[in-house]
mmCIF file of C-alpha atoms in Angstrom:
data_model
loop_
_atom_site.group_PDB
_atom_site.id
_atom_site.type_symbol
_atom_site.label_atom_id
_atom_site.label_comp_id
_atom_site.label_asym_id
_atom_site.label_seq_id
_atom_site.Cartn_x
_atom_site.Cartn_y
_atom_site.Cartn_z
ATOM 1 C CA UNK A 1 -26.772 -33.818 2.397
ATOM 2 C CA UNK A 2 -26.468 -32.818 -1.055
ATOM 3 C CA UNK A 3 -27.862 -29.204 -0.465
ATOM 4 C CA UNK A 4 -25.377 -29.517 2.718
ATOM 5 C CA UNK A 5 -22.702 -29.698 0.215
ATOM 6 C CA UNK A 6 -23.529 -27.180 -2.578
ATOM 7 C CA UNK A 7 -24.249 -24.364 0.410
ATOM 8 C CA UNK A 8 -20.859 -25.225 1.868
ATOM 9 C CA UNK A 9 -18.990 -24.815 -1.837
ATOM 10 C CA UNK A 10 -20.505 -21.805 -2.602
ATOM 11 C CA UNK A 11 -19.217 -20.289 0.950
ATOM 12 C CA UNK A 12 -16.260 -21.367 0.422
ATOM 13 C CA UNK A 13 -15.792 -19.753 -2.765
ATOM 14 C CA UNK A 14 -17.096 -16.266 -1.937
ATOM 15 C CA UNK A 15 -15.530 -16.504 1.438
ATOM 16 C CA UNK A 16 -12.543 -15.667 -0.904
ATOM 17 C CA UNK A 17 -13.236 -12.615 -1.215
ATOM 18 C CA UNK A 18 -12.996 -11.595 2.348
ATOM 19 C CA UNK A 19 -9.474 -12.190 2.210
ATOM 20 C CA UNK A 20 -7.721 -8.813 0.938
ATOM 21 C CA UNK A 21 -4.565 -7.614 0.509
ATOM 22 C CA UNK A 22 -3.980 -3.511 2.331
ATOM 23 C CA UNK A 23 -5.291 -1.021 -0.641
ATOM 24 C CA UNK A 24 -2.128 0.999 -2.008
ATOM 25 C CA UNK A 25 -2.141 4.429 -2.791
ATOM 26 C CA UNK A 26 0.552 6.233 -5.188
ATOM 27 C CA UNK A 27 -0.532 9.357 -7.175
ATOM 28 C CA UNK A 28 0.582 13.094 -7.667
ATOM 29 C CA UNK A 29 0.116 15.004 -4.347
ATOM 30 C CA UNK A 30 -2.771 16.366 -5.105
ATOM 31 C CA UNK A 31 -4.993 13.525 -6.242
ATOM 32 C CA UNK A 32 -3.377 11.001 -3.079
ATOM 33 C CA UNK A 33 -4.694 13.700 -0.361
ATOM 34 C CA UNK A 34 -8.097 13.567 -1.794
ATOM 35 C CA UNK A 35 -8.087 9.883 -2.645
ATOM 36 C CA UNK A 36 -6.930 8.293 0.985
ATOM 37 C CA UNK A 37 -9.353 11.014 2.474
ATOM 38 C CA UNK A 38 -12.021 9.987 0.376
ATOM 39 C CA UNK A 39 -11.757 6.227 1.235
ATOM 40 C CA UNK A 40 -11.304 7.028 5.521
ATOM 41 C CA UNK A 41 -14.113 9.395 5.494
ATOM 42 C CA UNK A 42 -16.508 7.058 3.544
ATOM 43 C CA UNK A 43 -16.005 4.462 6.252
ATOM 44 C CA UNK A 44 -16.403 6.858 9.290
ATOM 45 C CA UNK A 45 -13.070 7.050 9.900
ATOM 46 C CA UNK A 46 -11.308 10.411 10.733
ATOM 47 C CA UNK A 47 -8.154 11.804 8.902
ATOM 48 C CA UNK A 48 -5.294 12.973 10.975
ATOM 49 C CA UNK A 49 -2.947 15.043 9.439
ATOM 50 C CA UNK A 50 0.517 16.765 10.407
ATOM 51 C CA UNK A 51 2.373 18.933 8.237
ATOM 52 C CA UNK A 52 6.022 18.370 9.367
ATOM 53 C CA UNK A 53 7.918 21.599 10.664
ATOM 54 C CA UNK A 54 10.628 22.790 13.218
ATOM 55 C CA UNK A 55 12.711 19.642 12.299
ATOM 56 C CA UNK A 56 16.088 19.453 12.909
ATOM 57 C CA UNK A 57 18.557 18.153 10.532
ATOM 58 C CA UNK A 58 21.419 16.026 11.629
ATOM 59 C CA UNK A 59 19.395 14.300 14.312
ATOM 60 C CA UNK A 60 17.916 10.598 14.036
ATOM 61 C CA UNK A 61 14.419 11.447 15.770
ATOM 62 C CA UNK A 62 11.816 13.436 16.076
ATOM 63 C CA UNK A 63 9.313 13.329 18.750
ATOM 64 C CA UNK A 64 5.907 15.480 17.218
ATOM 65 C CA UNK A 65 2.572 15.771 18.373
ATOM 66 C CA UNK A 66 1.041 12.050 18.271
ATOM 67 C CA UNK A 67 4.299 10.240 17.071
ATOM 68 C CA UNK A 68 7.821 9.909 17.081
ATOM 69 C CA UNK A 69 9.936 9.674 14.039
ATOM 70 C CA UNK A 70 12.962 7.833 13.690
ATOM 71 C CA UNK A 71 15.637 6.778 11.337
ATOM 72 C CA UNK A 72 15.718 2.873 11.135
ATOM 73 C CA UNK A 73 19.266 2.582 11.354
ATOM 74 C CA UNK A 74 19.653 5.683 13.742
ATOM 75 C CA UNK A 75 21.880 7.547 11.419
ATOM 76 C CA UNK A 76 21.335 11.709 11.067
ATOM 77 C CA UNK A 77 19.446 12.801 8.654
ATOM 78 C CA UNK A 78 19.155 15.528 6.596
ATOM 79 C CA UNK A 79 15.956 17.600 6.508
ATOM 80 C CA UNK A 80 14.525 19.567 3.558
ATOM 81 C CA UNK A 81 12.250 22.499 4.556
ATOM 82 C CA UNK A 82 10.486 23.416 1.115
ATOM 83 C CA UNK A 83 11.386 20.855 -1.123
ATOM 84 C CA UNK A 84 12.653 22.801 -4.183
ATOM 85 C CA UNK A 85 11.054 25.657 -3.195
ATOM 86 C CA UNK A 86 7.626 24.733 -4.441
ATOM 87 C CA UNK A 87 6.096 25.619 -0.898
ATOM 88 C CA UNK A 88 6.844 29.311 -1.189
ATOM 89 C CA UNK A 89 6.434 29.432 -5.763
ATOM 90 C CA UNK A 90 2.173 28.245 -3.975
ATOM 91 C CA UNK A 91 3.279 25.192 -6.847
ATOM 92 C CA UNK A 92 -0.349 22.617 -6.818
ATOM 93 C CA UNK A 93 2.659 19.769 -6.434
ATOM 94 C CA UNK A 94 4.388 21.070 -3.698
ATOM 95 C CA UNK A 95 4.857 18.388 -0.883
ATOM 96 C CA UNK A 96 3.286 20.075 2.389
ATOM 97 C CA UNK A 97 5.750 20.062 5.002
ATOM 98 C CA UNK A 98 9.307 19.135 5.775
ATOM 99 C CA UNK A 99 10.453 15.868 4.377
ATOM 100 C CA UNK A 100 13.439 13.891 5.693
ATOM 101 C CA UNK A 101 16.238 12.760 3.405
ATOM 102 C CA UNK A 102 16.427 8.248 3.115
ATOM 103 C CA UNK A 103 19.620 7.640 1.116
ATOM 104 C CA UNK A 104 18.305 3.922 -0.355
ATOM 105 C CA UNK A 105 21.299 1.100 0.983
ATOM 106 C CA UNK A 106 21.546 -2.137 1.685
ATOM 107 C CA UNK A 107 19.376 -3.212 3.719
ATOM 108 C CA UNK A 108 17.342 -0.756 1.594
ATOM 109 C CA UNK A 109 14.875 -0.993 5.079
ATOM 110 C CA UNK A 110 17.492 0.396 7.582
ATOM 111 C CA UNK A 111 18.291 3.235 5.328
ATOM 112 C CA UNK A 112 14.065 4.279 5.546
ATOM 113 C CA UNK A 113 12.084 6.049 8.686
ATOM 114 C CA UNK A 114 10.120 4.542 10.854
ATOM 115 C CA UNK A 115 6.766 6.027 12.695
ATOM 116 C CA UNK A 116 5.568 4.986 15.852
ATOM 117 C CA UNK A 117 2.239 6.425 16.940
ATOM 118 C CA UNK A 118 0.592 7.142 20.326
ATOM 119 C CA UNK A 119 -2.283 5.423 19.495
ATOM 120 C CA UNK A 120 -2.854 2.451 17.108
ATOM 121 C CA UNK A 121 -3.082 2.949 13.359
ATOM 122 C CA UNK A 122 -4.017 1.083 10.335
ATOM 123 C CA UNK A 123 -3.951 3.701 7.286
ATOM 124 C CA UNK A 124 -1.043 5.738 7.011
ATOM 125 C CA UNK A 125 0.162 8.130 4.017
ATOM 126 C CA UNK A 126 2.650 10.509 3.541
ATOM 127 C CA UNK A 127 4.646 12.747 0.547
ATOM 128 C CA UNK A 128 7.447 11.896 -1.100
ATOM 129 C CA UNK A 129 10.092 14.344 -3.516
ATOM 130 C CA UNK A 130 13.107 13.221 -5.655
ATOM 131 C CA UNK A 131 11.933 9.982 -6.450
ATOM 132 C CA UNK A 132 12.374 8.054 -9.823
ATOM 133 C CA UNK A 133 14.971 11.089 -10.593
ATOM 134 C CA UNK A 134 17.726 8.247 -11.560
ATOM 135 C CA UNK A 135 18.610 4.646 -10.705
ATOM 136 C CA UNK A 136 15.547 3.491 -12.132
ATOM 137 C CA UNK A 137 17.504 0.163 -13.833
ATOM 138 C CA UNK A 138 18.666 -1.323 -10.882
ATOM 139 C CA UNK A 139 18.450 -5.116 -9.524
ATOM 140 C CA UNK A 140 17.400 -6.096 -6.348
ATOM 141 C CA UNK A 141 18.848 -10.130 -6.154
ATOM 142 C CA UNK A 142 18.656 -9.470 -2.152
ATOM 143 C CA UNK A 143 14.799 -8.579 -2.223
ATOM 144 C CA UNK A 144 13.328 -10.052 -5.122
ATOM 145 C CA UNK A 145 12.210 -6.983 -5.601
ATOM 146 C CA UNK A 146 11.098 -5.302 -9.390
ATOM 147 C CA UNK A 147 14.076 -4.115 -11.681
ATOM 148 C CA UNK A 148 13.674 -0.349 -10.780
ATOM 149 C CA UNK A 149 13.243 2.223 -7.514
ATOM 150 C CA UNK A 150 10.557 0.634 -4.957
ATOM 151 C CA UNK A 151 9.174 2.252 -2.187
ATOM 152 C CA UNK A 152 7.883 0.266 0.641
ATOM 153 C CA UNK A 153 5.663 0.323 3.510
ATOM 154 C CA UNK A 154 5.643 -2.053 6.550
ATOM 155 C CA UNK A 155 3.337 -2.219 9.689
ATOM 156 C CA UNK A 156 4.461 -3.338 12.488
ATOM 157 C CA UNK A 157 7.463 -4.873 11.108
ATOM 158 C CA UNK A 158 5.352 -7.549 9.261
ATOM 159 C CA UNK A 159 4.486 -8.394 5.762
ATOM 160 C CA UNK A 160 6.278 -5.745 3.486
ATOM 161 C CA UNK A 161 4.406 -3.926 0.734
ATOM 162 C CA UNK A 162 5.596 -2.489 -2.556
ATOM 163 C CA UNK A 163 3.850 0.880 -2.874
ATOM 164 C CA UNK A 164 5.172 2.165 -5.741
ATOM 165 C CA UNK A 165 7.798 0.839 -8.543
ATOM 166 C CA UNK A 166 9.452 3.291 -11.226
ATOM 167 C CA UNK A 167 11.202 2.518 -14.123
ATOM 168 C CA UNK A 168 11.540 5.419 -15.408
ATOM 169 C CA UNK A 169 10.924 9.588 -14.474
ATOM 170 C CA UNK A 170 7.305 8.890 -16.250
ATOM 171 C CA UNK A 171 6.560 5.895 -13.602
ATOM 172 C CA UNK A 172 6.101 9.185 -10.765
ATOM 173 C CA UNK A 173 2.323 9.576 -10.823
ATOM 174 C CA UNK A 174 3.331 13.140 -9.886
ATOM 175 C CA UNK A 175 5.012 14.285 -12.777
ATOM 176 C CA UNK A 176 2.427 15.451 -15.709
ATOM 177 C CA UNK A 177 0.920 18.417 -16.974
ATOM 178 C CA UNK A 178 -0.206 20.505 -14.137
ATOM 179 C CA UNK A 179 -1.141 23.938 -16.532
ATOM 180 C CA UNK A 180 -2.541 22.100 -19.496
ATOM 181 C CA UNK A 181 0.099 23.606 -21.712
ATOM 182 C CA UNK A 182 0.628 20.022 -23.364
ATOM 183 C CA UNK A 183 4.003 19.489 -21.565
ATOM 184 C CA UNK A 184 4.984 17.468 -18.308
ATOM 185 C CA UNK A 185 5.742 19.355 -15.446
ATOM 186 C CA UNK A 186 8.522 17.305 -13.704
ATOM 187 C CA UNK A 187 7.518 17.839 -9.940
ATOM 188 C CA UNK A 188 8.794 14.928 -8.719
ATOM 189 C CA UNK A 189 6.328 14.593 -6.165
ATOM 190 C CA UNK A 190 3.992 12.057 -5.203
ATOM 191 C CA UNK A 191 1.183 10.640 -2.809
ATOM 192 C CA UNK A 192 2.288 6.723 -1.242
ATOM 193 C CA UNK A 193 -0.102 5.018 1.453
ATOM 194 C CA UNK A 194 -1.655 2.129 2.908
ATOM 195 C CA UNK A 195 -4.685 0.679 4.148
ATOM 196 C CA UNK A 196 -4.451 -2.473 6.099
ATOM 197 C CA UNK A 197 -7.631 -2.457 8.209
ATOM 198 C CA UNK A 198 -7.033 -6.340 8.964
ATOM 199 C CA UNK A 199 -6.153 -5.259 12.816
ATOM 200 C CA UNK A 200 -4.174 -1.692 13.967
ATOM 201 C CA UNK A 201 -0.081 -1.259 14.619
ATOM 202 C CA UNK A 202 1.870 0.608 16.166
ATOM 203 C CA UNK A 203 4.386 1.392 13.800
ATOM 204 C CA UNK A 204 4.662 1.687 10.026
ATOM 205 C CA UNK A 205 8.406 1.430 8.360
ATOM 206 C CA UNK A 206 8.668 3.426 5.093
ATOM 207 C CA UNK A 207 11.757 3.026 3.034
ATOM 208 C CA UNK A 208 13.220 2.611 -0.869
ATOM 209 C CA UNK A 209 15.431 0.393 -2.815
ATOM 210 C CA UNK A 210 17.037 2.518 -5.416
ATOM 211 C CA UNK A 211 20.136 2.584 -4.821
ATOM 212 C CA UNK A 212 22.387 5.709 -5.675
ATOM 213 C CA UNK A 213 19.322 8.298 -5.555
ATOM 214 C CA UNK A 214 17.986 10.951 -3.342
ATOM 215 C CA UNK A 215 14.787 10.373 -1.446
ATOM 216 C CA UNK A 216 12.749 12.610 0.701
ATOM 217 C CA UNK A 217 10.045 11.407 2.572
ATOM 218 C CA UNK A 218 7.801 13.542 5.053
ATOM 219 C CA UNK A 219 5.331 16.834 4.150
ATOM 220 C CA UNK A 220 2.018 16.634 5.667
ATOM 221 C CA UNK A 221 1.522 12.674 6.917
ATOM 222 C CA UNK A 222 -2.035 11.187 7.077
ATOM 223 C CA UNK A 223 -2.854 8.668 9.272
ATOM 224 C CA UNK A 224 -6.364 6.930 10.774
ATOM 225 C CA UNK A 225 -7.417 4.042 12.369
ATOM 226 C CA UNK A 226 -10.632 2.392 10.927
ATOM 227 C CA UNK A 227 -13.255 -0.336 11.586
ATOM 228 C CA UNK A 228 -11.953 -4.281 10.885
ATOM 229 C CA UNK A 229 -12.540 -4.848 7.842
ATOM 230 C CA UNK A 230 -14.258 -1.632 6.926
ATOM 231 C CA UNK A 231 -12.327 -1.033 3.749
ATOM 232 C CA UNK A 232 -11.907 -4.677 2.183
ATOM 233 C CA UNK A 233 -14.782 -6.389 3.475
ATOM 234 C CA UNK A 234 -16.716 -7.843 0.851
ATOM 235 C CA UNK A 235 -20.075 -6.120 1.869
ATOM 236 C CA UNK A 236 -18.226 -2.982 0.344
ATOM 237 C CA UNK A 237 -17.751 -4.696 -3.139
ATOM 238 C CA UNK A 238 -20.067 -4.123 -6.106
ATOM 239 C CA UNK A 239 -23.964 -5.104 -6.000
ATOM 240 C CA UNK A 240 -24.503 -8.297 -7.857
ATOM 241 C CA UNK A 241 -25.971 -6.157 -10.565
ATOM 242 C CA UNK A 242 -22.870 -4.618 -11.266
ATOM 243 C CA UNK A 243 -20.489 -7.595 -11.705
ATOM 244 C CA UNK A 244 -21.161 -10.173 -14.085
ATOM 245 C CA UNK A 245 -23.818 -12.819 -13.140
ATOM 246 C CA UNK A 246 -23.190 -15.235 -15.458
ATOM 247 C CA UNK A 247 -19.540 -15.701 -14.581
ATOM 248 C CA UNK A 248 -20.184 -15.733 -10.658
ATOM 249 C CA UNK A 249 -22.892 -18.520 -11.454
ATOM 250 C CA UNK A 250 -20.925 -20.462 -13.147
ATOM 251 C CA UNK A 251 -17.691 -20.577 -10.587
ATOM 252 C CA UNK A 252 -20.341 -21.348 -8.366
ATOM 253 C CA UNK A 253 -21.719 -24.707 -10.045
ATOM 254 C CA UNK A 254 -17.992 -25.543 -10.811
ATOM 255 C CA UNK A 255 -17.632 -25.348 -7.139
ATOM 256 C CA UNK A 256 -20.599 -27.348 -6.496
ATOM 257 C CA UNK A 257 -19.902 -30.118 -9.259
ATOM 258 C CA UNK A 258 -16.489 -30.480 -7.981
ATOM 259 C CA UNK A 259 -17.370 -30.665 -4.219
ATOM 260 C CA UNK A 260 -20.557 -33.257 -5.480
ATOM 261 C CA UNK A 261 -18.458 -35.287 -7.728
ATOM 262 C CA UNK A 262 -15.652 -35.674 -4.342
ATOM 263 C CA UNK A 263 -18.325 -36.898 -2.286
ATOM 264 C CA UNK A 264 -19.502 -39.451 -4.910
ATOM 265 C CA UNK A 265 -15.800 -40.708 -5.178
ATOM 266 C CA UNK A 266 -15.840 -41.300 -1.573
ATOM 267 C CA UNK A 267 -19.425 -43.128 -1.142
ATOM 268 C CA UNK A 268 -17.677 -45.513 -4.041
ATOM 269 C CA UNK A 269 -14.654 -46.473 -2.177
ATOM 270 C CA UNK A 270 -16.806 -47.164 1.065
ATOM 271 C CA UNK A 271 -18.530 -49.831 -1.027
ATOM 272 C CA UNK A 272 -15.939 -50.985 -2.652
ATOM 273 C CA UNK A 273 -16.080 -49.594 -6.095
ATOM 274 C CA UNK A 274 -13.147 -47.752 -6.759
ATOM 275 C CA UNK A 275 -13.277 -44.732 -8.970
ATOM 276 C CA UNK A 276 -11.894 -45.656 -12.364
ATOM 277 C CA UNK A 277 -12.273 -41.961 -14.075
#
């Protein structure tokens, strides 16, 4: 019974493990592309990508080649062809495709886009420009979300994650020195995704909180759909080698004490000795 015990403790405190939150991505443009390929490839999953073009501003939606594209609130938007002209200049930070304009209200998630593919998803990246270029101070009492500009990403309507939160111009990954010259180059451009490989959606919600800036979301999206569990299972984690023994041992004989010392409680009570300590 005993060994019953300590095998069930220990399961129960690895089983832990299993249960991960989506991995977030938010880096310069650059550095994101390679990253969320990096990670969909390794598993066997395949990339798609879609640099955005031909959009027309003033509209709500887009239909495109594998998925529609709408405004949450169904408001026109504006479209930016070549953010800042760093397309044509062949800038390394330049987003890679159209990006549609998201003019953060309240509800900051009606004022964001929302993608609905043709077939299920459960990664999904895309590029962002103007972000963190001001209202970086404000509050968010309505979301409980960090002092600052947030972006967001949603699947299927559910639990809402917090891709990417900027105090400050410095918080964009995407603004640093590009040409080694020993001075920031402020792109304002950046690499935001998700990975929730718990099950695949249909749709993924992207918006931002900060109120009073300008947002562009779009360029070249990135999307997959890979194995259950392929990216947070446990089985990718570490070797035991790598992590530290010692400490794993020793959670597990806390969890087997504690799980003993319960049982020993209850074999007192059924005989009538109650536990005094």
């Amino acid at each position: 019974m005993r060994r019953k015990l300590a095998c069930s403790a220990v399961g129960s405190l690895l089983s832990l493990g299993a249960i991960a939150a989506p991995v977030i991505y938010n880096n310069d443009v650059l550095s994101g592309r390679a990253a969320f390929d990096s990670t969909i490839t390794g598993v066997g999953g395949t990339v798609q990508t879609l640099a955005l073009s031909g959009l027309t501003s003033n509209a709500s939606s887009w239909t495109l080649p594998g998925l529609t594209i709408r405004a949450t609130d169904n408001t026109d938007r504006f479209v930016y062809g070549d953010y800042n002209g760093y397309r044509a200049a062949g800038r390394p930070y330049a987003v890679g495709g159209a990006t549609i304009a998201i003019a953060p209200a309240v509800p900051a998630s009606g004022s964001g886009l929302t993608f609905t593919f043709a077939t299920p998803v459960n990664a999904f990246g895309l590029e962002i420009a103007d972000w963190a270029t001001c209202c970086t101070s404000v509050l968010h009492p309505d979301t409980g979300a960090p002092v600052g500009s947030n972006l967001f990403i949603s699947f299927d309507g559910g639990a809402t994650r917090i891709v990417a939160n900027a105090i400050n111009a410095d918080s964009n990954p995407g603004n640093k020195d590009y040409d080694g010259d020993g001075t920031t180059d402020y792109a304002f451009t950046n690499f935001v995704a998700a990975i929730d490989d718990s099950r695949t959606f249909s749709t993924v919600t992207f918006y931002g909180d900060g109120l009073g800036e300008a947002l562009y979301a779009g360029g070249t999206l990135r999307w997959a759909a890979v194995s259950t569990g392929s990216v947070s299972s446990p089985a990718a984690a570490p070797a035991p080698s790598a992590i530290d023994e010692p400490a794993v041992v020793g959670l597990a004989g806390m969890a087997i004490g504690g799980a003993l010392l319960n049982r020993r409680r209850r074999l007192r009570w059924q005989h009538g000795r109650p536990e005094t300590r």
